[in-house]
Each structure stands twice: as structure tokens, then as C-alpha cells.
Amino acid sequence: MLIYTLTFNCGRLPVSAPALAPHLFAALQSGSPLPDLLFLSLQEIAPLAHSFWGGRILDSYFEPFLDAVELAAFAASPSSSVASDEDEDIYTLSAIHNIGMTAGLLFVKSTSTHTINGIDVAALPVGFFGNMSNKGAVGIRIALSSSTQHTGETLLTFIAAHLAPGEENSEQRLQQWDSIMRYLTFRQHIHTACRRSELLGLSSSLYHPASHLILAGDLNYRTSATSPSQDDVHSLPHPASPFSAFRPLLEQDQLSYLLRSGTTLHGLSEAPISFPPTYKHTITSSAKPQHWRWAAHRWPSWCDRILWLPTLGRVESLGYEALPLLPSSDHRPVALALEVQEGRWGVEELEMEDVRRDAPVEPLGEGNGVVRGVARVGEVGIAGALWGVGTWEGECLIAALVVGGLAFVGWEWQWGARLGQKLLEINRWGRDPLR
């Protein structure tokens, strides 16, 4: 089974489908068939106010990705593999889930011989005060069976994550991962059919004993614990330089060190990095690499990463690439192609040190719902305030309320003045001795 994962920090702006589509499958080998599954991990999908509101207001930010997937799929499909009905999509969006600014979208190829036996989803905010959804993790877990191979069900868990920014916040990122391991809890996706695999019910935590695991996101690990000086910035290789120019910088990568020491992302592996840093570029409308520039206040870093949990030799990396810079973001998207052997395994087959047998921390369920409820109220309040002062629609509404309020006050004042005059006349009439 060919699985393709892409992570992209959207920069709070709508993506251009025509700009993304030609590069979407850049990590596939030449002549490779289209992936059976496609997972998109998206961060900063929309402005903060829109993301905190959530719901249908985010549709206009998700739709360009659906368009980009279809454009890319049709461009990469041999004519023999394209459905005869021109209106039939090559990919079906099987699940979409988000919390605040972080989202996961899972597509299954429409001509796939696999049957979906259930989907579970999960979401956990880890942002402001530890409970707001400007940062967070989203999970989609899917059970599949093949009609052509009798190897049992295949369980796959996809995680989209966005951790704390900043060179100096490595400790906070460690704490956020600890929260994800403890509190990210899966439950049945409300939009799936009633049929649900028994495998899904074995565990609701991050490390499912019978599931593959793929993590993708803006993990925000940097190449320094401090910001660069002006001299540092001037000495950096150009963003379009070959990867070899950035090898010394990669040696300072915080995440690589933490993975080697087993401090975070426990049990996960990453393919060798062979592309330049993905962050932070100055936003440019030019697609030409020679026009790319590094931002002056950040060290170039590999913030955008995709990792997976090795399973009994059943997972093979086929390509790990950074896509070109898009005009809406200061991050480059990153994509990974994996070949996954289908079928299930027994827990006893896993190695003793496998995190699915012995998790680094004890899962604690969904945590304190009251605290999250209070945080949600705060999000709505922040969204309302930001929407009012930060959007054209909000400013128009505020202007209308102000004008309406002033008109109402003016009407009240005039009505009150007339009433006062009448009362004064009545009072004088009552005291007039000639009356």
C-alpha cells in the first residue's frame, strides 16, 4: 500500500490550488502509481479569528486543497487509470478533522480495492495557556481491508501537529508532546458508517498496539536556541543553494538531537533529510528560487517534518522532499512517500521496547473538560474581538452598530426632550392660580 503524506503551514492565508498542484506529488518516484492514501497535515489554515470560530467558515480555506489534490491526481494519472466518467474524482475525502488552526485531511483513491471498516478521530489543543487551539494535534485513524489480499485488516493512525514556535521554546515543545501522548483520545468519527472494526476498539490512545503511526506537522524545532545576529544572517547560504551548503546547520538541528537521545517523539523515525531548511522565508509572490530570501530574525530551520513508527520491517520510505515555496507562506511544504505492507500483527510480535507495548507515559484520557470548556469560551471571545477589528466584514458590522447606536441615542434624546417639555407644561398648568 502506497501512502503519501504532506505537511504545510499555510500562513493563515488561502492556498493557491494551481500553485500547489504541480508539486504536490514531488516525493513520488518517477513512474510511481498514485498513492492509495493521501494525508494532508495543515497548520495555520486560516486567520486566528476564523480558526477559533471554526465550522463552515473554514470551508473556503479547505476547498483549494481539494482542488489541488484533484488537479495533481489528474496530471499524474496515465490515461488508462483515469476514471471513464470525467466528473468522477480520483480521490475521495474520507475524513476531515480540525481543532482551531490545525487540521488533517485523509483521502482514499476512488479506484482503491480497499474497504473502509471504520474511522476514529481525535483532537487536542496545546496552545495559549495549554488549552487553546492556536496550537494543537489532530488524529485520524482508519481501518482498511483489501479485497485482493487476505492479510487481515490494516490500521493506520495519522497525526497532524503544530507545536510552540521560537528558538528558545524547546522545553515547551517537549511538554506539548507529553500532553499529546497523555491526552489525545480517539473516538468514532460521526460521519462514518455504523460498521466499525473491532481493531479500533482495542485502544483510544496515540500508540495503538495494532496500528501504524505517521506524524506530520510544523514541529517548530530550530537549529539554534537563540535568534541570529545581522552578521549571522549575511553569512547564510542562499535559500536556493544545494543541500550540501546546509549540512553544518543540520548538525545543529534540535529535533535530530532529541530523537537520538529518545527525549521526544518516542519510537518515531525519520528519513534522511536531503533538502534545505523549510523555514523561515520572506513571503514573496515570485515562484523563482533566485528570488527567495531568509527572514532576518530567525535561523533557517527544518521546522516541517514527517516521521513514522517502524513496524517489523513493514514500512519503507520511498521519498522525502520539500516542495517549492508558495506565495502564501513563509514555510515550504514537505512530503513523504511510504510503502506499507498490509495486514495486522499480534502484539506479541512487536519488539519488547516497542512503544506500542510499553508506552513512555500512561494515557489519561481526554483531560479536564471544564478547563477546555472555559478555554473554548475564551477562544470565541478572542475570535469575536479579532473578527470585529481585523476583518472587513467585522469593521462594517461595528460601523453599522455604531451608526445605529448613535441614531438610537439621538432618537432617544429627541423623544426625551419632547417628553420633558410636555411634563414641564403640565407642571406649570397645575400651578397656575388662574386655572
Short mmCIF file of C-alpha atoms in Angstrom, two decimals:
data_model
loop_
_atom_site.label_atom_id
_atom_site.label_comp_id
_atom_site.label_asym_id
_atom_site.label_seq_id
_atom_site.Cartn_x
_atom_site.Cartn_y
_atom_site.Cartn_z
CA MET A 1 0.00 0.00 0.00
CA LEU A 2 1.41 3.37 -1.05
CA ILE A 3 0.80 6.16 1.45
CA TYR A 4 1.61 9.80 0.77
CA THR A 5 1.76 12.47 3.46
CA LEU A 6 2.19 16.22 3.06
CA THR A 7 2.58 18.85 5.77
CA PHE A 8 2.15 22.56 5.15
CA ASN A 9 1.95 25.65 7.34
CA CYS A 10 -0.48 27.72 5.30
CA GLY A 11 0.47 31.08 6.83
CA ARG A 12 -3.19 31.89 7.67
CA LEU A 13 -3.92 32.58 4.00
CA PRO A 14 -5.84 30.58 1.36
CA VAL A 15 -3.52 28.40 -0.69
CA SER A 16 -3.46 28.65 -4.47
CA ALA A 17 -4.52 25.30 -5.91
CA PRO A 18 -2.83 25.92 -9.30
CA ALA A 19 0.42 26.81 -7.49
CA LEU A 20 0.39 23.73 -5.22
CA ALA A 21 -0.91 21.08 -7.62
CA PRO A 22 2.12 20.77 -9.96
CA HIS A 23 4.38 19.95 -6.99
CA LEU A 24 2.02 18.04 -4.73
CA PHE A 25 3.43 14.59 -5.58
CA ALA A 26 7.09 15.69 -5.70
CA ALA A 27 8.15 12.93 -3.29
CA LEU A 28 6.90 10.15 -5.58
CA GLN A 29 9.42 8.28 -7.66
CA SER A 30 9.26 8.65 -11.42
CA GLY A 31 6.69 6.26 -12.86
CA SER A 32 5.16 5.56 -9.46
CA PRO A 33 1.41 4.92 -9.33
CA LEU A 34 -0.78 7.33 -7.43
CA PRO A 35 -0.88 6.72 -3.67
CA ASP A 36 -3.66 4.61 -2.21
CA LEU A 37 -3.99 7.04 0.68
CA LEU A 38 -3.14 10.74 0.86
CA PHE A 39 -2.93 12.59 4.18
CA LEU A 40 -2.62 16.37 4.43
CA SER A 41 -1.42 17.90 7.69
CA LEU A 42 -2.24 21.62 7.70
CA GLN A 43 -1.27 24.29 10.20
CA GLU A 44 -2.38 27.92 10.42
CA ILE A 45 -5.12 27.08 7.96
CA ALA A 46 -6.86 30.44 8.42
CA PRO A 47 -6.60 33.67 10.43
CA LEU A 48 -6.91 33.22 14.17
CA ALA A 49 -10.46 34.59 14.37
CA HIS A 50 -11.75 32.30 11.59
CA SER A 51 -9.95 29.28 13.08
CA PHE A 52 -11.35 29.89 16.56
CA TRP A 53 -14.87 30.26 15.14
CA GLY A 54 -14.42 27.05 13.14
CA GLY A 55 -17.25 25.28 11.33
CA ARG A 56 -18.34 26.22 7.82
CA ILE A 57 -16.37 29.46 7.93
CA LEU A 58 -13.27 27.34 7.19
CA ASP A 59 -14.72 25.75 4.02
CA SER A 60 -13.19 28.37 1.76
CA TYR A 61 -9.75 27.56 3.20
CA PHE A 62 -10.11 23.79 2.78
CA GLU A 63 -11.60 23.82 -0.73
CA PRO A 64 -8.37 24.86 -2.53
CA PHE A 65 -6.66 21.76 -1.13
CA LEU A 66 -9.41 19.54 -2.50
CA ASP A 67 -8.97 21.24 -5.86
CA ALA A 68 -5.19 20.87 -5.70
CA VAL A 69 -5.45 17.15 -4.97
CA GLU A 70 -7.68 16.56 -7.99
CA LEU A 71 -5.55 18.73 -10.28
CA ALA A 72 -2.39 16.91 -9.19
CA ALA A 73 -4.01 13.49 -9.47
CA PHE A 74 -5.32 14.08 -12.98
CA ALA A 75 -1.96 15.46 -14.10
CA ALA A 76 -0.11 12.43 -12.68
CA SER A 77 -2.56 9.78 -13.91
CA PRO A 78 -1.92 7.80 -17.08
CA SER A 79 -4.95 7.99 -19.35
CA SER A 80 -5.67 4.30 -18.69
CA SER A 81 -6.06 4.85 -14.96
CA VAL A 82 -8.37 7.85 -15.13
CA ALA A 83 -11.99 7.03 -14.45
CA SER A 84 -14.17 6.88 -17.54
CA ASP A 85 -16.61 9.33 -16.00
CA GLU A 86 -14.89 12.68 -16.32
CA ASP A 87 -16.90 14.02 -13.38
CA GLU A 88 -15.70 11.29 -11.02
CA ASP A 89 -12.95 12.37 -8.66
CA ILE A 90 -9.79 10.31 -8.45
CA TYR A 91 -9.67 10.78 -4.67
CA THR A 92 -12.44 10.73 -2.11
CA LEU A 93 -12.16 12.84 1.01
CA SER A 94 -12.81 10.17 3.65
CA ALA A 95 -12.20 12.27 6.76
CA ILE A 96 -11.50 15.86 7.68
CA HIS A 97 -10.93 16.99 11.25
CA ASN A 98 -9.54 20.10 12.85
CA ILE A 99 -9.08 21.89 16.10
CA GLY A 100 -8.53 25.63 15.73
CA MET A 101 -5.66 26.30 13.35
CA THR A 102 -4.56 22.66 12.86
CA ALA A 103 -6.28 20.19 10.53
CA GLY A 104 -5.95 16.76 8.99
CA LEU A 105 -7.49 15.64 5.69
CA LEU A 106 -7.45 11.97 4.63
CA PHE A 107 -8.10 10.99 1.02
CA VAL A 108 -8.59 7.47 -0.32
CA LYS A 109 -8.18 6.70 -4.01
CA SER A 110 -11.62 6.17 -5.52
CA THR A 111 -10.48 3.13 -7.51
CA SER A 112 -8.88 1.56 -4.44
CA THR A 113 -9.64 -2.09 -3.76
CA HIS A 114 -9.69 -1.34 -0.04
CA THR A 115 -12.81 -1.22 2.09
CA ILE A 116 -13.01 1.27 4.95
CA ASN A 117 -14.04 -0.56 8.12
CA GLY A 118 -14.17 2.46 10.35
CA ILE A 119 -12.59 5.83 11.13
CA ASP A 120 -11.79 7.35 14.51
CA VAL A 121 -10.69 10.93 15.09
CA ALA A 122 -9.01 12.87 17.89
CA ALA A 123 -8.06 16.47 18.66
CA LEU A 124 -6.13 18.18 21.43
CA PRO A 125 -5.35 21.90 21.89
CA VAL A 126 -1.92 22.72 23.34
CA GLY A 127 -1.69 26.45 22.60
CA PHE A 128 -2.27 29.52 24.78
CA PHE A 129 -2.39 28.54 28.49
CA GLY A 130 -2.02 24.92 27.39
CA ASN A 131 -5.67 24.65 26.35
CA MET A 132 -6.30 26.89 23.34
CA SER A 133 -6.27 25.74 19.75
CA ASN A 134 -3.82 28.14 18.13
CA LYS A 135 -1.51 25.11 18.50
CA GLY A 136 -2.60 21.51 18.73
CA ALA A 137 -2.75 17.96 17.40
CA VAL A 138 -5.38 16.24 15.25
CA GLY A 139 -5.59 12.50 14.70
CA ILE A 140 -7.32 10.33 12.09
CA ARG A 141 -7.25 6.55 12.49
CA ILE A 142 -8.59 4.34 9.71
CA ALA A 143 -9.18 0.58 9.43
CA LEU A 144 -8.88 -0.88 5.94
CA SER A 145 -9.30 -4.33 4.43
CA SER A 146 -8.23 -5.40 0.95
CA SER A 147 -10.47 -7.30 -1.44
CA THR A 148 -7.45 -8.71 -3.28
CA GLN A 149 -5.19 -9.66 -0.36
CA HIS A 150 -6.25 -11.84 2.55
CA THR A 151 -3.87 -10.42 5.12
CA GLY A 152 -6.40 -9.10 7.58
CA GLU A 153 -7.19 -5.50 8.36
CA THR A 154 -4.64 -2.71 8.21
CA LEU A 155 -4.85 0.00 10.83
CA LEU A 156 -3.25 3.41 10.16
CA THR A 157 -3.00 6.39 12.50
CA PHE A 158 -2.21 9.85 11.11
CA ILE A 159 -1.33 12.79 13.35
CA ALA A 160 -1.21 16.45 12.30
CA ALA A 161 0.61 18.60 14.84
CA HIS A 162 1.69 22.18 15.40
CA LEU A 163 3.98 22.89 18.36
CA ALA A 164 5.27 26.04 20.06
CA PRO A 165 7.40 28.44 17.95
CA GLY A 166 10.68 30.12 18.79
CA GLU A 167 14.32 29.13 19.08
CA GLU A 168 14.15 29.25 22.88
CA ASN A 169 10.99 27.14 23.39
CA SER A 170 12.33 23.61 23.01
CA GLU A 171 11.22 22.72 26.55
CA GLN A 172 7.66 23.85 25.81
CA ARG A 173 7.59 21.67 22.71
CA LEU A 174 8.64 18.69 24.85
CA GLN A 175 5.80 19.42 27.27
CA GLN A 176 3.31 19.66 24.41
CA TRP A 177 4.35 16.27 23.06
CA ASP A 178 3.95 14.83 26.56
CA SER A 179 0.39 16.21 26.63
CA ILE A 180 -0.35 14.68 23.23
CA MET A 181 0.80 11.26 24.43
CA ARG A 182 -1.29 11.53 27.60
CA TYR A 183 -4.49 13.21 26.46
CA LEU A 184 -5.01 12.72 22.70
CA THR A 185 -8.01 10.37 22.68
CA PHE A 186 -9.70 8.80 19.64
CA ARG A 187 -13.44 8.35 19.24
CA GLN A 188 -15.66 7.26 16.36
CA HIS A 189 -15.95 9.72 13.50
CA ILE A 190 -19.58 10.87 13.36
CA HIS A 191 -19.64 10.96 9.56
CA THR A 192 -18.67 7.32 9.00
CA ALA A 193 -20.97 4.35 8.57
CA CYS A 194 -22.14 2.28 11.53
CA ARG A 195 -19.75 -0.54 10.71
CA ARG A 196 -16.67 -0.29 12.89
CA SER A 197 -13.67 -2.57 13.06
CA GLU A 198 -13.04 -4.36 16.33
CA LEU A 199 -9.40 -3.31 15.97
CA LEU A 200 -10.35 0.32 16.51
CA GLY A 201 -11.85 -0.57 19.86
CA LEU A 202 -8.63 -2.05 21.23
CA SER A 203 -7.22 1.35 22.18
CA SER A 204 -8.19 5.01 22.02
CA SER A 205 -4.71 6.37 22.76
CA LEU A 206 -1.94 7.61 20.48
CA TYR A 207 0.08 4.38 20.49
CA HIS A 208 -2.38 1.73 19.31
CA PRO A 209 -0.87 -1.80 19.59
CA ALA A 210 -2.08 -2.81 16.11
CA SER A 211 -1.64 0.44 14.19
CA HIS A 212 0.97 2.08 12.03
CA LEU A 213 1.64 5.67 13.07
CA ILE A 214 2.59 8.66 10.90
CA LEU A 215 3.21 12.10 12.42
CA ALA A 216 3.40 15.22 10.23
CA GLY A 217 3.44 18.89 11.08
CA ASP A 218 5.16 22.13 11.88
CA LEU A 219 7.05 20.78 14.88
CA ASN A 220 8.93 24.07 15.12
CA TYR A 221 12.30 22.64 16.18
CA ARG A 222 15.13 25.01 15.30
CA THR A 223 18.86 24.98 14.62
CA SER A 224 19.73 27.33 17.50
CA ALA A 225 18.45 28.27 20.94
CA THR A 226 18.92 31.99 20.23
CA SER A 227 17.98 34.37 17.43
CA PRO A 228 20.59 35.20 14.77
CA SER A 229 22.58 38.43 14.62
CA GLN A 230 22.81 40.55 11.48
CA ASP A 231 26.25 39.08 10.77
CA ASP A 232 24.80 35.57 11.04
CA VAL A 233 22.09 36.38 8.52
CA HIS A 234 24.54 37.79 5.98
CA SER A 235 26.69 34.64 6.20
CA LEU A 236 23.85 32.22 5.44
CA PRO A 237 23.72 30.32 2.15
CA HIS A 238 21.01 31.44 -0.25
CA PRO A 239 17.71 29.51 0.18
CA ALA A 240 18.11 28.00 -3.30
CA SER A 241 21.62 26.69 -2.54
CA PRO A 242 22.16 22.92 -2.75
CA PHE A 243 21.56 20.89 0.38
CA SER A 244 25.29 20.39 0.94
CA ALA A 245 25.61 24.08 1.85
CA PHE A 246 23.29 23.49 4.82
CA ARG A 247 24.88 20.37 6.29
CA PRO A 248 26.65 22.31 9.09
CA LEU A 249 23.30 23.87 10.01
CA LEU A 250 21.55 20.49 10.03
CA GLU A 251 24.10 19.26 12.57
CA GLN A 252 22.61 21.83 14.98
CA ASP A 253 19.04 20.62 14.47
CA GLN A 254 17.31 20.36 17.85
CA LEU A 255 14.92 17.58 16.84
CA SER A 256 17.65 15.30 15.47
CA TYR A 257 19.47 15.51 18.79
CA LEU A 258 16.31 14.83 20.80
CA LEU A 259 15.38 11.85 18.61
CA ARG A 260 18.82 10.29 19.11
CA SER A 261 18.51 10.72 22.87
CA GLY A 262 14.95 9.34 22.94
CA THR A 263 13.67 12.51 24.60
CA THR A 264 10.65 13.17 22.35
CA LEU A 265 8.53 11.67 19.54
CA HIS A 266 9.23 8.35 21.20
CA GLY A 267 9.77 5.43 18.84
CA LEU A 268 9.39 7.51 15.67
CA SER A 269 11.88 7.51 12.80
CA GLU A 270 12.60 9.99 10.03
CA ALA A 271 14.04 9.51 6.56
CA PRO A 272 17.40 11.22 5.92
CA ILE A 273 16.95 14.93 5.22
CA SER A 274 18.36 16.00 1.86
CA PHE A 275 16.61 19.34 1.29
CA PRO A 276 17.38 22.88 2.52
CA PRO A 277 15.64 24.35 5.59
CA THR A 278 11.91 24.86 5.15
CA TYR A 279 11.59 27.97 7.37
CA LYS A 280 11.68 31.00 7.64
CA HIS A 281 11.47 32.67 4.24
CA THR A 282 10.25 36.13 3.46
CA ILE A 283 6.89 35.84 1.72
CA THR A 284 7.21 36.52 -1.99
CA SER A 285 4.88 36.36 -4.96
CA SER A 286 7.70 35.01 -7.12
CA ALA A 287 7.95 31.27 -7.77
CA LYS A 288 11.57 31.63 -8.88
CA PRO A 289 14.03 30.26 -6.29
CA GLN A 290 16.53 33.03 -7.02
CA HIS A 291 14.03 35.49 -5.51
CA TRP A 292 13.68 33.61 -2.22
CA ARG A 293 15.17 35.23 0.89
CA TRP A 294 15.64 34.21 4.52
CA ALA A 295 13.82 36.24 7.20
CA ALA A 296 16.34 38.29 9.16
CA HIS A 297 15.15 37.42 12.68
CA ARG A 298 15.09 33.59 12.51
CA TRP A 299 17.67 30.89 11.93
CA PRO A 300 16.79 28.80 8.87
CA SER A 301 15.42 25.55 10.28
CA TRP A 302 13.75 22.29 9.35
CA CYS A 303 10.51 23.06 11.20
CA ASP A 304 8.28 20.97 8.93
CA ARG A 305 8.81 17.25 9.44
CA ILE A 306 7.19 13.85 8.82
CA LEU A 307 8.04 10.79 10.91
CA TRP A 308 6.66 7.29 11.27
CA LEU A 309 6.74 4.36 13.66
CA PRO A 310 8.73 1.42 12.26
CA THR A 311 6.82 -1.87 12.37
CA LEU A 312 8.50 -5.25 11.88
CA GLY A 313 10.10 -4.13 8.62
CA ARG A 314 6.68 -3.38 7.15
CA VAL A 315 7.33 0.31 6.34
CA GLU A 316 9.75 1.62 3.69
CA SER A 317 10.49 5.24 2.85
CA LEU A 318 10.39 5.93 -0.90
CA GLY A 319 10.89 9.70 -0.97
CA TYR A 320 11.20 12.67 1.41
CA GLU A 321 11.17 16.08 -0.25
CA ALA A 322 10.48 19.78 0.31
CA LEU A 323 8.18 21.40 -2.23
CA PRO A 324 8.87 24.87 -3.66
CA LEU A 325 7.93 27.95 -1.67
CA LEU A 326 4.33 29.03 -2.22
CA PRO A 327 3.31 32.72 -2.27
CA SER A 328 1.03 32.45 0.77
CA SER A 329 3.50 31.16 3.36
CA ASP A 330 6.98 31.52 4.85
CA HIS A 331 7.23 27.69 5.09
CA ARG A 332 7.96 25.20 2.35
CA PRO A 333 5.62 22.18 2.28
CA VAL A 334 7.24 18.80 2.95
CA ALA A 335 6.09 15.42 1.57
CA LEU A 336 6.88 11.77 2.34
CA ALA A 337 6.04 8.65 0.35
CA LEU A 338 5.87 5.35 2.26
CA GLU A 339 5.32 1.77 1.16
CA VAL A 340 3.41 -0.05 3.91
CA GLN A 341 2.94 -3.80 3.98
CA GLU A 342 -0.71 -4.61 4.55
CA GLY A 343 -2.12 -6.81 7.27
CA ARG A 344 -2.32 -6.99 11.02
CA TRP A 345 0.07 -8.37 13.60
CA GLY A 346 -0.14 -9.67 17.12
CA VAL A 347 1.11 -7.55 19.98
CA GLU A 348 3.43 -10.40 20.95
CA GLU A 349 5.22 -9.98 17.60
CA LEU A 350 6.37 -6.45 18.45
CA GLU A 351 9.78 -5.96 19.96
CA MET A 352 9.81 -5.61 23.72
CA GLU A 353 11.00 -1.99 23.54
CA ASP A 354 8.27 -1.01 21.04
CA VAL A 355 6.30 1.95 22.41
CA ARG A 356 3.06 0.20 21.46
CA ARG A 357 3.83 -2.45 24.08
CA ASP A 358 5.25 -0.13 26.70
CA ALA A 359 4.16 3.49 26.24
CA PRO A 360 6.53 6.20 27.58
CA VAL A 361 3.66 7.68 29.64
CA GLU A 362 0.30 6.44 30.83
CA PRO A 363 -2.60 7.67 28.67
CA LEU A 364 -5.02 9.65 30.83
CA GLY A 365 -7.97 10.16 28.51
CA GLU A 366 -9.36 13.48 27.37
CA GLY A 367 -8.35 15.52 30.41
CA ASN A 368 -10.37 18.18 32.17
CA GLY A 369 -13.42 19.03 30.08
CA VAL A 370 -14.28 22.01 32.28
CA VAL A 371 -10.91 23.63 31.62
CA ARG A 372 -11.31 23.06 27.90
CA GLY A 373 -14.82 24.49 28.06
CA VAL A 374 -13.53 27.66 29.70
CA ALA A 375 -10.77 27.87 27.08
CA ARG A 376 -13.36 27.47 24.32
CA VAL A 377 -15.34 30.40 25.70
CA GLY A 378 -12.11 32.40 25.63
CA GLU A 379 -11.50 31.38 22.02
CA VAL A 380 -14.94 32.56 20.96
CA GLY A 381 -14.39 35.86 22.75
CA ILE A 382 -11.00 36.34 21.12
CA ALA A 383 -12.45 35.39 17.74
CA GLY A 384 -15.24 37.90 18.11
CA ALA A 385 -12.87 40.69 19.09
CA LEU A 386 -10.38 39.90 16.32
CA TRP A 387 -13.11 39.45 13.74
CA GLY A 388 -14.56 42.81 14.69
CA VAL A 389 -11.34 44.78 14.33
CA GLY A 390 -9.40 42.64 11.88
CA THR A 391 -11.78 41.88 9.02
CA TRP A 392 -13.68 44.00 6.51
CA GLU A 393 -16.93 42.28 7.46
CA GLY A 394 -16.33 42.90 11.14
CA GLU A 395 -15.43 46.53 10.64
CA CYS A 396 -18.62 47.04 8.59
CA LEU A 397 -20.67 45.41 11.35
CA ILE A 398 -19.07 47.58 14.02
CA ALA A 399 -19.64 50.69 11.90
CA ALA A 400 -23.29 49.73 11.41
CA LEU A 401 -23.71 49.15 15.16
CA VAL A 402 -22.07 52.47 15.97
CA VAL A 403 -24.22 54.38 13.46
CA GLY A 404 -27.31 52.54 14.63
CA GLY A 405 -26.41 53.18 18.24
CA LEU A 406 -25.87 56.88 17.64
CA ALA A 407 -29.13 57.11 15.74
CA PHE A 408 -30.92 55.34 18.57
CA VAL A 409 -29.33 57.63 21.16
CA GLY A 410 -30.28 60.66 19.05
CA TRP A 411 -33.87 59.44 18.75
CA GLU A 412 -33.99 58.73 22.48
CA TRP A 413 -32.65 62.19 23.23
CA GLN A 414 -35.21 63.90 21.00
CA TRP A 415 -38.07 61.81 22.41
CA GLY A 416 -36.87 62.53 25.94
CA ALA A 417 -36.63 66.27 25.23
CA ARG A 418 -40.20 66.36 23.90
CA LEU A 419 -41.45 64.37 26.88
CA GLY A 420 -39.66 66.67 29.29
CA GLN A 421 -41.17 69.73 27.64
CA LYS A 422 -44.67 68.26 27.94
CA LEU A 423 -44.15 67.43 31.61
CA LEU A 424 -42.90 70.94 32.24
CA GLU A 425 -46.00 72.41 30.60
CA ILE A 426 -48.26 70.13 32.66
CA ASN A 427 -46.45 71.11 35.81
CA ARG A 428 -46.84 74.84 35.05
CA TRP A 429 -50.53 74.38 34.20
CA GLY A 430 -51.11 72.68 37.53
CA ARG A 431 -49.52 75.54 39.49
CA ASP A 432 -51.20 78.44 37.60
CA PRO A 433 -53.61 80.14 40.09
CA LEU A 434 -55.78 81.44 37.24
CA ARG A 435 -56.52 77.92 36.18
#
